[in-house]
Coordinates of C-alpha atoms and ligand atoms in Angstrom, one line a residue:
M23 CA 15.9 -38.7 -96.2
A24 CA 16.9 -35.1 -96.8
R25 CA 16.0 -32.8 -93.9
S26 CA 14.7 -29.3 -94.3
T27 CA 17.0 -26.5 -93.2
Q28 CA 14.3 -25.4 -90.8
E29 CA 14.3 -28.7 -89.0
S30 CA 18.1 -28.9 -88.8
G31 CA 18.2 -25.3 -87.6
K32 CA 21.0 -24.6 -90.2
T33 CA 21.0 -22.4 -93.1
P34 CA 20.6 -24.3 -96.4
S35 CA 23.5 -26.6 -97.2
H36 CA 25.5 -26.3 -100.3
S37 CA 24.6 -28.8 -103.0
P38 CA 26.8 -30.0 -105.8
E39 CA 25.3 -27.3 -107.9
T40 CA 26.4 -24.6 -105.5
T41 CA 29.4 -22.8 -106.9
E42 CA 31.7 -22.1 -104.0
A43 CA 34.3 -20.9 -106.3
T44 CA 32.2 -18.4 -108.2
G45 CA 29.7 -18.0 -105.4
L46 CA 28.7 -14.4 -104.7
S47 CA 30.0 -12.8 -107.8
R48 CA 28.1 -15.3 -109.9
R49 CA 24.9 -14.6 -108.1
K50 CA 25.3 -10.9 -108.5
F51 CA 26.1 -11.4 -112.1
L52 CA 23.0 -13.4 -112.6
G53 CA 21.0 -11.0 -110.5
G54 CA 21.7 -8.4 -113.1
A55 CA 20.7 -10.6 -116.0
G56 CA 17.1 -9.6 -116.1
K57 CA 17.9 -5.9 -115.8
A58 CA 20.5 -6.1 -118.4
A59 CA 18.4 -8.0 -120.9
A60 CA 15.6 -5.5 -120.4
A61 CA 18.0 -2.7 -121.1
G62 CA 19.1 -4.3 -124.3
A63 CA 22.3 -6.0 -123.3
L64 CA 22.9 -9.8 -123.2
V65 CA 25.0 -11.5 -120.6
G66 CA 26.6 -14.9 -120.8
W67 CA 23.9 -17.5 -120.2
L68 CA 24.0 -19.4 -116.9
P69 CA 21.7 -22.1 -115.9
A70 CA 19.8 -21.5 -112.7
F71 CA 21.8 -22.7 -109.7
R72 CA 21.6 -23.1 -106.0
I73 CA 22.8 -20.3 -103.8
G74 CA 25.1 -20.9 -100.9
A75 CA 24.6 -20.1 -97.3
A76 CA 26.9 -17.1 -97.2
E77 CA 24.8 -15.5 -99.9
A78 CA 21.4 -16.3 -98.5
A79 CA 19.8 -12.9 -98.7
C80 CA 16.1 -13.8 -98.0
S81 CA 15.0 -14.8 -94.5
T82 CA 14.3 -18.5 -94.0
P83 CA 10.6 -19.4 -94.3
T84 CA 9.2 -20.1 -90.8
G85 CA 8.4 -23.6 -89.8
F86 CA 9.0 -25.2 -93.2
P87 CA 7.9 -28.9 -93.1
S88 CA 10.6 -31.2 -92.0
G89 CA 11.9 -33.8 -94.3
I90 CA 11.5 -31.8 -97.5
T91 CA 14.7 -30.4 -99.1
L92 CA 14.7 -26.6 -99.0
Y93 CA 17.3 -24.3 -100.6
Q94 CA 17.6 -21.0 -102.3
Q95 CA 18.0 -21.0 -106.1
A96 CA 18.0 -18.4 -108.8
Y97 CA 15.0 -18.4 -111.1
I98 CA 15.8 -17.5 -114.7
N99 CA 13.7 -18.2 -117.7
W100 CA 14.6 -19.1 -121.3
A101 CA 14.8 -15.6 -122.7
R102 CA 16.7 -14.4 -119.5
D103 CA 14.3 -11.5 -119.2
I104 CA 12.8 -12.9 -116.0
A105 CA 15.6 -13.4 -113.5
V106 CA 14.9 -13.5 -109.7
D107 CA 17.5 -14.5 -107.2
P108 CA 17.4 -15.9 -104.7
M109 CA 14.1 -17.8 -104.4
W110 CA 13.2 -20.4 -101.8
T111 CA 12.8 -23.7 -103.6
C112 CA 12.0 -27.1 -102.4
A113 CA 12.2 -30.6 -104.0
P114 CA 9.4 -32.8 -102.7
A115 CA 10.1 -36.5 -102.9
T116 CA 6.4 -37.5 -103.2
P117 CA 3.0 -36.0 -104.2
A118 CA 2.2 -36.2 -100.5
D119 CA 5.1 -33.9 -99.8
V120 CA 3.7 -31.4 -102.3
V121 CA 0.4 -31.4 -100.3
T122 CA 2.4 -30.8 -97.1
V123 CA 4.1 -27.8 -98.6
C124 CA 0.8 -26.4 -99.9
N125 CA -0.8 -26.6 -96.4
W126 CA 2.3 -25.1 -94.9
A127 CA 2.2 -22.3 -97.5
R128 CA -1.4 -21.5 -96.9
A129 CA -0.8 -21.1 -93.2
Q130 CA 2.3 -19.0 -93.7
G131 CA 1.0 -16.7 -96.5
Y132 CA 3.2 -18.1 -99.2
K133 CA 2.5 -18.8 -102.9
V134 CA 3.4 -22.2 -104.3
R135 CA 4.8 -22.2 -107.8
P136 CA 5.5 -25.5 -109.5
V137 CA 8.6 -25.1 -111.6
G138 CA 9.8 -27.3 -114.4
A139 CA 12.5 -26.3 -116.8
M140 CA 11.7 -22.6 -116.4
H141 CA 11.5 -22.3 -120.2
N142 CA 8.3 -20.3 -120.3
W143 CA 8.4 -16.9 -121.7
S144 CA 5.3 -15.4 -120.1
P145 CA 5.7 -14.6 -116.3
L146 CA 3.2 -17.3 -115.2
T147 CA 5.5 -18.5 -112.4
V148 CA 7.0 -15.3 -111.0
A149 CA 7.1 -11.7 -111.9
P150 CA 10.3 -10.2 -113.2
G151 CA 12.1 -8.1 -110.6
A152 CA 10.5 -9.6 -107.5
T153 CA 12.7 -9.4 -104.4
C154 CA 12.5 -12.2 -101.8
P155 CA 8.9 -12.8 -102.7
N156 CA 6.8 -15.0 -100.4
I157 CA 6.9 -17.8 -102.9
I158 CA 8.0 -21.4 -102.6
L159 CA 9.2 -22.8 -105.9
V160 CA 8.5 -26.5 -106.1
D161 CA 11.0 -28.2 -108.4
T162 CA 9.2 -31.2 -109.8
K163 CA 12.1 -32.4 -111.9
Q164 CA 14.2 -33.8 -109.1
H165 CA 11.9 -36.5 -107.7
L166 CA 8.4 -36.4 -109.3
T167 CA 9.5 -38.3 -112.4
A168 CA 7.9 -41.8 -112.0
V169 CA 6.5 -43.2 -115.2
S170 CA 4.8 -46.5 -116.1
V171 CA 3.3 -47.7 -119.4
N172 CA 0.1 -49.8 -119.5
T173 CA -0.1 -51.8 -122.8
S174 CA -2.9 -54.1 -121.7
G175 CA -5.9 -51.8 -122.2
T176 CA -7.5 -50.0 -125.1
P177 CA -6.2 -47.4 -125.6
K178 CA -2.7 -48.0 -124.3
T179 CA -1.7 -45.4 -121.7
V180 CA 1.2 -44.0 -119.8
T181 CA 0.9 -42.7 -116.3
A182 CA 3.6 -40.2 -115.4
Q183 CA 4.4 -37.7 -112.6
T184 CA 4.6 -34.2 -114.0
G185 CA 8.3 -33.5 -113.3
I186 CA 9.4 -36.0 -116.0
L187 CA 11.0 -34.4 -119.0
M188 CA 9.3 -34.8 -122.4
E189 CA 12.4 -36.6 -123.8
A190 CA 12.4 -39.1 -121.0
L191 CA 8.6 -39.7 -121.4
L192 CA 8.9 -40.2 -125.2
T193 CA 11.9 -42.5 -124.7
T194 CA 9.9 -44.6 -122.3
L195 CA 7.0 -44.8 -124.8
E196 CA 9.3 -45.6 -127.6
A197 CA 10.5 -48.7 -125.7
S198 CA 6.9 -50.0 -125.9
T199 CA 6.5 -48.9 -129.6
L200 CA 4.3 -46.0 -128.5
G201 CA 4.4 -42.3 -129.2
V202 CA 2.6 -39.1 -129.9
N203 CA 1.5 -37.5 -133.1
A204 CA 3.2 -34.2 -132.4
C205 CA 4.8 -32.4 -129.5
P206 CA 6.7 -29.3 -128.5
A207 CA 10.2 -29.2 -130.1
P208 CA 12.4 -29.1 -127.0
G209 CA 12.8 -32.3 -125.0
D210 CA 13.9 -30.7 -121.8
L211 CA 10.4 -29.3 -120.9
T212 CA 8.6 -31.0 -118.1
L213 CA 5.3 -32.8 -118.8
G214 CA 3.7 -30.5 -116.2
G215 CA 5.0 -27.4 -117.8
A216 CA 3.9 -28.5 -121.3
L217 CA 0.4 -29.5 -120.1
A218 CA -0.1 -26.2 -118.3
I219 CA 0.0 -24.3 -121.5
D220 CA -1.5 -26.7 -124.0
G221 CA 1.8 -27.8 -125.4
H222 CA 1.6 -28.6 -129.1
G223 CA 3.7 -29.4 -132.2
T224 CA 2.6 -29.3 -135.8
A225 CA 0.3 -31.8 -137.4
I226 CA -3.0 -32.1 -139.3
P227 CA -4.0 -35.1 -141.4
K228 CA -2.5 -35.2 -144.8
T229 CA -5.1 -35.8 -147.5
G230 CA -6.8 -39.1 -146.8
E231 CA -5.0 -39.8 -143.5
T232 CA -6.9 -41.2 -140.6
L233 CA -5.9 -40.6 -137.0
V234 CA -3.9 -43.4 -135.3
S235 CA -6.1 -44.4 -132.3
G236 CA -4.8 -43.0 -129.1
N237 CA -3.4 -39.9 -130.8
T238 CA -4.7 -36.4 -131.3
Y239 CA -4.0 -33.6 -133.8
G240 CA -4.6 -31.2 -131.0
S241 CA -2.5 -30.4 -127.9
L242 CA -0.9 -32.8 -125.4
S243 CA -3.7 -31.8 -123.0
N244 CA -6.2 -33.6 -125.2
L245 CA -4.4 -36.9 -124.4
I246 CA -5.3 -36.7 -120.7
R247 CA -7.6 -39.4 -119.5
S248 CA -7.2 -38.7 -115.8
L249 CA -5.0 -36.5 -113.6
T250 CA -4.2 -35.9 -110.0
A251 CA -4.2 -32.4 -108.7
V252 CA -3.7 -30.6 -105.3
V253 CA -7.1 -29.1 -104.5
W254 CA -8.8 -27.6 -101.5
D255 CA -11.0 -29.9 -99.6
T256 CA -13.7 -28.1 -97.7
A257 CA -14.6 -31.1 -95.4
S258 CA -11.1 -31.2 -94.0
S259 CA -10.2 -27.6 -94.5
Q260 CA -6.9 -28.8 -96.1
Y261 CA -5.3 -29.0 -99.5
V262 CA -5.4 -32.7 -100.6
L263 CA -4.6 -34.8 -103.6
R264 CA -7.6 -35.6 -105.8
T265 CA -7.8 -37.7 -108.9
F266 CA -10.1 -36.6 -111.6
Q267 CA -11.3 -38.8 -114.5
R268 CA -11.6 -36.9 -117.8
T269 CA -15.4 -36.6 -117.4
D270 CA -15.4 -35.6 -113.7
A271 CA -16.7 -32.2 -112.9
G272 CA -13.8 -29.7 -112.9
C273 CA -11.4 -31.7 -114.9
A274 CA -11.9 -29.6 -118.0
A275 CA -10.4 -26.6 -116.2
L276 CA -7.4 -28.6 -115.1
L277 CA -6.4 -30.1 -118.5
T278 CA -4.8 -26.7 -119.5
H279 CA -4.8 -24.4 -116.5
V280 CA -2.1 -21.7 -117.4
G281 CA -0.4 -22.2 -114.0
R282 CA -3.5 -21.8 -111.8
A283 CA -3.2 -25.4 -110.5
F284 CA -0.7 -28.0 -109.3
I285 CA -0.9 -31.3 -111.1
T286 CA 1.2 -34.1 -109.7
E287 CA 0.4 -37.0 -112.1
V288 CA -1.4 -37.7 -115.3
T289 CA -2.5 -40.7 -117.3
L290 CA -2.3 -40.0 -121.1
Q291 CA -3.6 -42.1 -123.9
V292 CA -0.9 -42.9 -126.5
G293 CA -0.9 -44.4 -130.0
T294 CA 1.3 -46.8 -131.8
N295 CA 4.7 -45.2 -132.5
Q296 CA 5.4 -44.0 -136.0
R297 CA 8.5 -43.7 -138.1
L298 CA 8.6 -40.1 -139.4
R299 CA 10.7 -38.7 -142.2
C300 CA 11.6 -35.1 -141.9
Q301 CA 12.7 -33.3 -145.1
S302 CA 14.1 -29.8 -145.1
W303 CA 14.2 -27.4 -147.9
F304 CA 15.9 -24.0 -148.1
D305 CA 15.3 -23.3 -151.8
K306 CA 11.6 -22.5 -151.7
T307 CA 10.7 -18.8 -151.6
A308 CA 8.5 -17.2 -149.1
A309 CA 6.6 -15.7 -152.0
E310 CA 5.6 -19.2 -153.3
L311 CA 5.1 -20.9 -149.8
F312 CA 3.0 -18.0 -148.5
A313 CA 1.3 -17.2 -151.9
P314 CA -2.4 -16.1 -152.0
A315 CA -5.0 -18.8 -151.4
G316 CA -5.7 -20.7 -154.6
S317 CA -2.2 -20.4 -155.9
S318 CA -0.6 -23.5 -157.4
G319 CA 2.9 -24.8 -156.8
N320 CA 4.9 -25.1 -153.6
T321 CA 2.4 -23.5 -151.3
F322 CA 2.3 -24.1 -147.5
T323 CA -1.0 -25.9 -148.1
S324 CA 0.4 -28.1 -150.8
Y325 CA 2.8 -29.6 -148.3
L326 CA 0.1 -29.9 -145.7
N327 CA -2.0 -31.9 -148.2
S328 CA 0.8 -34.2 -149.1
A329 CA 2.3 -34.7 -145.6
G330 CA 0.2 -33.0 -142.9
R331 CA 3.2 -31.9 -140.8
V332 CA 4.8 -28.6 -141.8
E333 CA 6.9 -25.9 -140.2
T334 CA 8.5 -22.8 -141.8
I335 CA 11.2 -20.8 -140.1
W336 CA 11.7 -17.6 -142.0
F337 CA 14.5 -15.3 -141.1
P338 CA 13.9 -11.5 -141.6
F339 CA 15.1 -9.9 -144.8
T340 CA 15.7 -13.2 -146.5
P341 CA 13.8 -14.6 -149.4
K342 CA 13.7 -18.3 -148.5
P343 CA 12.4 -19.9 -145.3
W344 CA 13.7 -23.2 -143.8
L345 CA 10.9 -25.5 -144.7
K346 CA 10.4 -28.7 -142.7
V347 CA 8.0 -31.4 -143.8
W348 CA 7.4 -34.5 -141.7
S349 CA 5.7 -37.5 -143.3
I350 CA 4.7 -40.9 -142.0
A351 CA 7.1 -43.4 -143.5
P352 CA 7.1 -47.0 -142.1
S353 CA 10.2 -47.9 -144.1
K354 CA 13.3 -45.8 -144.6
P355 CA 13.3 -44.0 -147.9
W356 CA 16.5 -44.8 -149.6
T357 CA 17.6 -41.1 -149.7
S358 CA 17.0 -40.6 -146.0
S359 CA 19.6 -40.8 -143.3
Q360 CA 18.4 -42.8 -140.3
V361 CA 18.5 -41.0 -136.9
N362 CA 18.5 -42.8 -133.6
Q363 CA 18.6 -39.8 -131.4
P364 CA 16.8 -36.4 -131.3
Y365 CA 18.4 -33.0 -131.8
N366 CA 19.9 -33.6 -135.2
Y367 CA 20.4 -29.9 -136.3
S368 CA 23.6 -29.3 -134.4
F369 CA 24.3 -26.3 -136.6
S370 CA 21.4 -24.4 -135.0
D371 CA 21.5 -25.6 -131.4
G372 CA 25.0 -27.0 -130.8
I373 CA 26.9 -23.7 -130.8
D374 CA 28.7 -22.4 -127.8
Q375 CA 26.5 -20.0 -125.9
S376 CA 29.1 -17.3 -125.8
I377 CA 29.3 -17.2 -129.6
V378 CA 25.5 -16.9 -130.1
D379 CA 25.4 -14.3 -127.4
A380 CA 28.1 -12.3 -129.0
Q381 CA 26.3 -12.4 -132.3
A382 CA 23.1 -11.3 -130.7
Q383 CA 24.9 -8.5 -128.8
A384 CA 26.4 -7.2 -132.0
V385 CA 22.9 -6.9 -133.5
L386 CA 21.6 -5.1 -130.4
N387 CA 24.6 -2.7 -130.6
D388 CA 24.1 -2.0 -134.3
P389 CA 20.5 -2.7 -135.4
T390 CA 21.4 -1.8 -139.0
T391 CA 23.2 -5.2 -139.2
T392 CA 19.8 -7.0 -138.8
P393 CA 19.4 -7.8 -142.5
N394 CA 22.9 -9.3 -142.5
F395 CA 22.1 -11.2 -139.3
G396 CA 19.0 -12.7 -141.0
L397 CA 21.1 -13.7 -144.0
T398 CA 23.7 -15.3 -141.8
Q399 CA 21.1 -17.3 -139.9
Y400 CA 19.7 -18.5 -143.2
N401 CA 23.2 -19.4 -144.5
V402 CA 24.0 -21.3 -141.4
V403 CA 20.9 -23.4 -141.9
A404 CA 21.4 -24.0 -145.6
A405 CA 25.1 -25.0 -145.1
G406 CA 24.4 -26.9 -141.9
L407 CA 21.7 -29.1 -143.5
V408 CA 24.1 -30.1 -146.2
L409 CA 27.2 -30.5 -144.1
T410 CA 25.5 -32.6 -141.5
S411 CA 23.4 -34.5 -144.0
T412 CA 20.3 -33.7 -142.2
W413 CA 18.1 -32.4 -145.0
D414 CA 16.3 -35.7 -145.1
I415 CA 16.2 -37.7 -141.8
W416 CA 14.1 -40.7 -140.8
G417 CA 13.5 -42.5 -137.5
W418 CA 11.2 -43.1 -134.6
S419 CA 8.9 -40.1 -134.1
K420 CA 10.7 -38.5 -131.1
N421 CA 14.0 -38.5 -133.0
T422 CA 12.6 -36.1 -135.6
L423 CA 10.0 -34.3 -133.4
L424 CA 12.5 -33.1 -130.8
Y425 CA 15.0 -30.7 -132.3
I426 CA 15.7 -27.8 -129.9
K427 CA 18.4 -27.9 -127.2
P428 CA 19.1 -25.0 -124.8
T429 CA 22.4 -24.2 -126.6
T430 CA 20.7 -22.0 -129.2
L431 CA 20.0 -18.3 -129.7
R432 CA 18.0 -17.1 -126.7
V433 CA 15.2 -15.1 -128.1
T434 CA 11.8 -13.9 -127.0
A435 CA 8.6 -14.6 -129.0
N436 CA 5.1 -13.6 -129.5
G437 CA 2.6 -16.4 -130.1
Y438 CA -1.0 -16.7 -131.4
A439 CA -3.2 -19.5 -132.8
V440 CA -5.7 -18.6 -135.5
I441 CA -8.6 -21.0 -135.2
T442 CA -10.2 -21.3 -138.7
S443 CA -11.2 -23.8 -141.3
R444 CA -8.7 -25.9 -143.2
A445 CA -9.8 -24.3 -146.4
N446 CA -8.6 -20.9 -145.1
I447 CA -5.1 -21.9 -144.0
Q448 CA -3.3 -20.5 -147.1
R449 CA -5.3 -17.3 -146.9
A450 CA -4.5 -16.8 -143.2
I451 CA -0.8 -17.4 -143.9
N452 CA -0.7 -15.2 -147.0
E453 CA -2.3 -12.3 -145.2
F454 CA 0.1 -12.5 -142.3
Y455 CA 3.0 -12.6 -144.8
V456 CA 1.8 -9.5 -146.6
M457 CA 1.3 -7.6 -143.4
Y458 CA 4.6 -8.7 -141.9
S459 CA 6.6 -7.9 -145.0
A460 CA 5.1 -4.5 -145.3
K461 CA 5.6 -3.7 -141.6
L462 CA 9.3 -4.9 -141.7
S463 CA 9.9 -2.6 -144.7
A464 CA 8.1 0.4 -143.2
Y465 CA 10.2 0.1 -140.0
Q466 CA 13.4 -0.4 -142.1
A467 CA 12.6 2.8 -144.0
L468 CA 12.7 4.6 -140.7
G469 CA 16.0 2.9 -139.8
Q470 CA 14.4 0.6 -137.3
Y471 CA 14.8 -3.1 -137.0
P472 CA 12.5 -4.5 -134.3
M473 CA 12.5 -8.1 -135.5
N474 CA 15.8 -9.9 -135.8
G475 CA 14.7 -13.5 -135.4
P476 CA 12.5 -15.7 -137.6
V477 CA 8.8 -16.0 -138.2
E478 CA 7.7 -19.6 -137.3
I479 CA 4.4 -21.0 -138.8
R480 CA 2.9 -24.3 -137.8
V481 CA -0.6 -25.8 -138.1
T482 CA -2.4 -28.2 -135.8
G483 CA -5.8 -29.7 -135.4
L484 CA -8.0 -28.8 -132.4
D485 CA -8.6 -30.6 -129.1
R486 CA -11.5 -32.7 -130.4
P487 CA -13.3 -34.7 -127.6
S488 CA -13.8 -37.5 -130.2
D489 CA -10.0 -38.2 -130.1
V490 CA -10.4 -39.4 -126.6
V491 CA -10.8 -43.1 -127.1
G492 CA -13.8 -44.7 -125.4
I493 CA -14.8 -41.8 -123.2
S494 CA -18.1 -40.5 -124.3
G495 CA -18.8 -36.9 -123.2
A496 CA -15.1 -36.2 -122.7
P497 CA -14.8 -32.4 -122.3
S498 CA -12.3 -30.3 -124.2
P499 CA -9.7 -28.3 -122.2
Q500 CA -11.6 -25.1 -121.3
L501 CA -8.5 -22.9 -121.4
S502 CA -6.7 -24.5 -124.3
A503 CA -6.0 -22.3 -127.4
L504 CA -7.1 -25.4 -129.4
R505 CA -10.6 -25.6 -127.9
P506 CA -13.1 -26.2 -130.7
R507 CA -15.8 -23.7 -131.3
P508 CA -19.2 -25.4 -131.1
D509 CA -20.8 -22.5 -133.0
H510 CA -18.3 -23.0 -135.8
P511 CA -17.8 -26.7 -136.4
E512 CA -16.2 -25.8 -139.7
W513 CA -13.2 -24.3 -137.8
D514 CA -11.1 -27.4 -137.6
V515 CA -7.4 -26.2 -137.5
A516 CA -5.2 -23.7 -135.8
V517 CA -2.5 -21.8 -137.6
W518 CA 0.2 -20.9 -135.1
F519 CA 2.3 -17.7 -135.7
D520 CA 5.4 -16.7 -133.7
I521 CA 7.8 -13.9 -134.4
L522 CA 11.1 -14.1 -132.5
T523 CA 13.5 -11.4 -131.6
I524 CA 16.4 -10.8 -129.2
P525 CA 15.2 -9.5 -125.8
G526 CA 15.8 -5.8 -125.5
T527 CA 15.6 -5.1 -129.3
L528 CA 14.5 -1.5 -129.8
Y529 CA 10.9 -1.0 -131.0
A530 CA 10.1 -4.7 -130.6
N531 CA 7.1 -4.1 -128.3
Q532 CA 5.7 -1.5 -130.6
F533 CA 6.0 -3.9 -133.5
Y534 CA 4.5 -6.8 -131.5
S535 CA 1.6 -4.5 -130.3
E536 CA 0.8 -3.5 -133.9
V537 CA 0.9 -7.1 -135.1
E538 CA -1.4 -8.2 -132.2
Q539 CA -4.0 -5.5 -133.1
W540 CA -3.8 -6.5 -136.7
M541 CA -4.3 -10.1 -136.0
Y542 CA -7.5 -9.6 -133.9
S543 CA -9.0 -7.4 -136.5
N544 CA -7.8 -9.2 -139.7
Y545 CA -9.0 -12.7 -138.7
A546 CA -12.3 -11.8 -137.1
S547 CA -14.2 -12.4 -140.3
Y548 CA -13.2 -16.0 -140.7
G549 CA -11.6 -17.2 -137.5
S550 CA -10.8 -16.6 -133.9
V551 CA -7.4 -15.5 -132.5
R552 CA -6.2 -17.0 -129.2
V553 CA -2.9 -16.4 -127.5
E554 CA -0.2 -19.0 -127.0
W555 CA 0.0 -19.0 -123.2
S556 CA 3.8 -19.7 -123.1
K557 CA 4.8 -16.8 -125.3
G558 CA 4.2 -13.0 -125.6
W559 CA 0.8 -11.4 -125.9
G560 CA -1.2 -8.6 -124.5
Y561 CA 1.3 -6.0 -125.8
T562 CA 1.4 -2.3 -125.3
T563 CA 4.0 -0.3 -127.1
S564 CA 6.3 -0.8 -124.1
A565 CA 5.7 -4.3 -122.7
A566 CA 4.1 -7.7 -123.2
W567 CA 1.4 -9.1 -120.9
S568 CA 0.3 -5.6 -119.9
D569 CA -2.5 -4.4 -122.2
P570 CA -5.6 -4.1 -119.9
T571 CA -8.0 -4.6 -122.8
A572 CA -6.3 -7.8 -124.0
L573 CA -6.0 -9.2 -120.5
G574 CA -9.4 -8.2 -119.2
T575 CA -11.6 -8.6 -122.3
T576 CA -10.1 -9.9 -125.5
I577 CA -8.4 -13.0 -124.2
P578 CA -11.3 -14.1 -121.9
N579 CA -13.7 -13.5 -124.8
S580 CA -11.6 -15.7 -127.1
L581 CA -12.4 -18.7 -124.8
R582 CA -15.9 -17.5 -123.9
T583 CA -17.5 -16.7 -127.2
G584 CA -19.3 -19.6 -128.8
Q585 CA -18.9 -21.9 -125.8
A586 CA -21.8 -23.1 -123.7
V587 CA -22.7 -21.2 -120.6
G588 CA -21.3 -23.4 -117.7
D589 CA -18.5 -24.7 -119.9
N590 CA -16.3 -21.7 -120.8
W591 CA -13.7 -19.2 -119.6
D592 CA -15.8 -18.2 -116.7
T593 CA -16.4 -21.8 -115.7
A594 CA -12.7 -22.5 -115.8
K595 CA -11.9 -19.5 -113.7
A596 CA -14.6 -20.4 -111.1
T597 CA -13.4 -24.0 -110.9
L598 CA -9.8 -23.0 -110.5
D599 CA -10.8 -20.6 -107.7
L600 CA -12.8 -23.4 -106.0
F601 CA -9.9 -25.7 -106.1
D602 CA -7.5 -23.1 -104.9
P603 CA -9.4 -20.5 -102.8
A604 CA -6.2 -19.3 -101.1
R605 CA -4.7 -18.6 -104.6
L606 CA -1.6 -20.5 -103.7
F607 CA -1.1 -21.3 -107.4
S608 CA -1.1 -17.8 -108.8
S609 CA 1.3 -15.0 -109.8
P610 CA 0.8 -11.3 -110.4
L611 CA 0.1 -12.0 -114.1
L612 CA -2.5 -14.7 -113.3
D613 CA -4.1 -12.4 -110.6
T614 CA -4.7 -10.0 -113.5
L615 CA -5.7 -12.5 -116.1
L616 CA -7.8 -14.8 -113.9
P617 CA -8.6 -12.4 -110.9
Ligands
LIG19 C1 13.0 -22.8 -127.2 C2 11.6 -23.1 -126.9 C3 10.8 -23.8 -127.8 C4 9.5 -24.1 -127.4 N1 8.8 -24.8 -128.3 C5 7.5 -25.1 -128.0 C6 6.7 -25.9 -128.9 O1 7.2 -26.3 -129.9 N2 5.4 -26.1 -128.6 C7 4.9 -25.7 -127.4 O2 3.7 -25.9 -127.1 N3 5.6 -25.0 -126.5 C8 6.9 -24.7 -126.8 N4 7.6 -24.0 -125.9 C9 7.0 -23.5 -124.7 C10 7.0 -24.5 -123.6 O3 6.3 -25.6 -123.9 C11 6.4 -23.9 -122.3 O4 7.1 -22.7 -121.9 C12 6.4 -24.9 -121.1 O5 5.5 -24.4 -120.1 C13 7.8 -25.0 -120.6 O6 7.8 -26.1 -119.7 P1 8.8 -26.0 -118.4 O7 8.9 -27.4 -117.8 O8 9.9 -25.2 -118.7 O9 7.8 -25.2 -117.4 P2 8.1 -23.9 -116.6 O10 8.5 -22.8 -117.5 O11 9.0 -24.2 -115.4 O12 6.6 -23.6 -116.1 C14 5.7 -23.1 -117.0 C15 4.3 -23.0 -116.3 O13 3.9 -24.4 -116.0 C16 3.6 -24.5 -114.7 N5 3.8 -25.8 -114.2 C17 5.0 -26.5 -114.3 N6 4.8 -27.7 -113.7 C18 3.6 -27.8 -113.3 C19 2.8 -28.8 -112.6 N7 3.3 -30.0 -112.3 N8 1.5 -28.5 -112.3 C20 1.0 -27.3 -112.6 N9 1.7 -26.3 -113.3 C21 2.9 -26.6 -113.6 C22 4.5 -23.4 -114.0 O14 4.0 -23.0 -112.7 C23 4.3 -22.3 -115.0 O15 3.1 -21.6 -114.8 C24 8.9 -23.7 -126.2 C25 9.8 -23.0 -125.3 C26 11.1 -22.7 -125.6 C27 11.9 -22.0 -124.6

């Protein structure tokens, strides 16, 4: 068994990931990544890596439990605008090890941050710029990956530790002809990371479709039937592992917890796997897709009605989005190409990182090239779909649902869900389209180009308790953006809006801030706006996650209004405090949001 550095009395040993050759210079290089991105400059992307003994800059945690691997590692998120190195990181072999780490951390005044693929945009795990913080990162990916499928009961279930990657989970399910209705697009997210933020895909029922038993049109969190979390036990004055059934008191706060908990294992219900066809179009105009409500023709809603699963990716200053439409197709349509693996759009995520970085840097250097950059991105998609014959693909669900790999343009994103009724989807999209187009033009007239990535629009259902098979009184996740509104039963869908841009783009925060204000005010009359936890929100004109009104009032109210007293934002906050009175599972952002 691996021994901790503390026990062995040595500084952390080099792992295979340690780069002796590049060592210190690489660390220093990475250390500058966050600062550089913030200042509007991109650096070559490097995955997080372990740091060797010679470079160990932070003092070794005192008395770290023996037998649990401990090392220093850089933390760097997807957009590379949160980069902290070095950070003490451990790799527990078992959930019991996690508990041991938590009790040690409490005694020593450390925070415990579970860490998955580090793909999150919002600083839920660690604040940018922290220096040798008293935090132990717990890497769940290394050992907490056990998975087992149970096909004997109704519904069928899968029990998995939370460090498993989504692709591995879905591959395991596929082997038993099981799957999910929809899921996040990257496969290298951990299950724990996806559940923390109510991970979702895009799916509502097409006209006349009934839900496959065991599935949901809501988030992955709505599939949870039971979970095991590390919680404070007053009787023993220790952190312990506790398993919660879906209806147990407190479970509703843990289903989506925004990083204020540590979940080690979950049991999810799953449905019979489906073959999905994914057709792409690049000849439909934004004007027709995002036309006013009631329009005929190729509207976003027309595709929802015919297939239920739609995404548009619309590059700035271009007339035609990349439209993706998934439909359930038990047999292969004769025009479709069969796919047996995920990630089939190699033209968008199979490019050498240095090339996409160079392209992005060129846009940062000369923002007036943004319209051309948008057009280039569109042309790459249009040509790529043809050249790779992927405009019409068909296969088991995961092979069309997973389509993003890390080798793609590293952008940042804002993210919101507009909870409204299905009848209002087209209106919500059209109003966004009109607002966004006008804003883009107004900035352009001033010579400013804050948005150089696409607008992405998807639509899901909500986390309906009735989707949970055979558990009457199942609560919905209290902190999920997809929580239904009991006072508005007619609000049955969420329209998800994201706008992407390269980190460090001038005027981006100002633009994002104006969009956020517009969203809250525009949709108030027929819906409710909630933030997408993993992305950008709470904008001031200079930064995300920093507007005191959003963090202290608007966001809490979005999960308080219309919910029963004793089953709302405040309940979730109190429950998470009860389970973690030492606030081990917190960060500066969470201390502000959920104080
Ligand atoms: C390119 C890209 C595309 C994306 N597409 C989608 C999408 O289609 N749909 C969608 O919903 N999201 C999407 N996301 C967001 C993504 O789902 C979240 O950022 C997710 O949290 C990342 O998982 P991770 O394993 O990287 O977690 P991390 O970034 O490592 O962690 C995220 C949060 O989860 C917490 N966490 C991790 N493991 C545990 C655990 N075991 N117990 C408790 N807390 C834990 C962490 O502490 C942190 O607070 C996308 C992200 C990227 C970069």
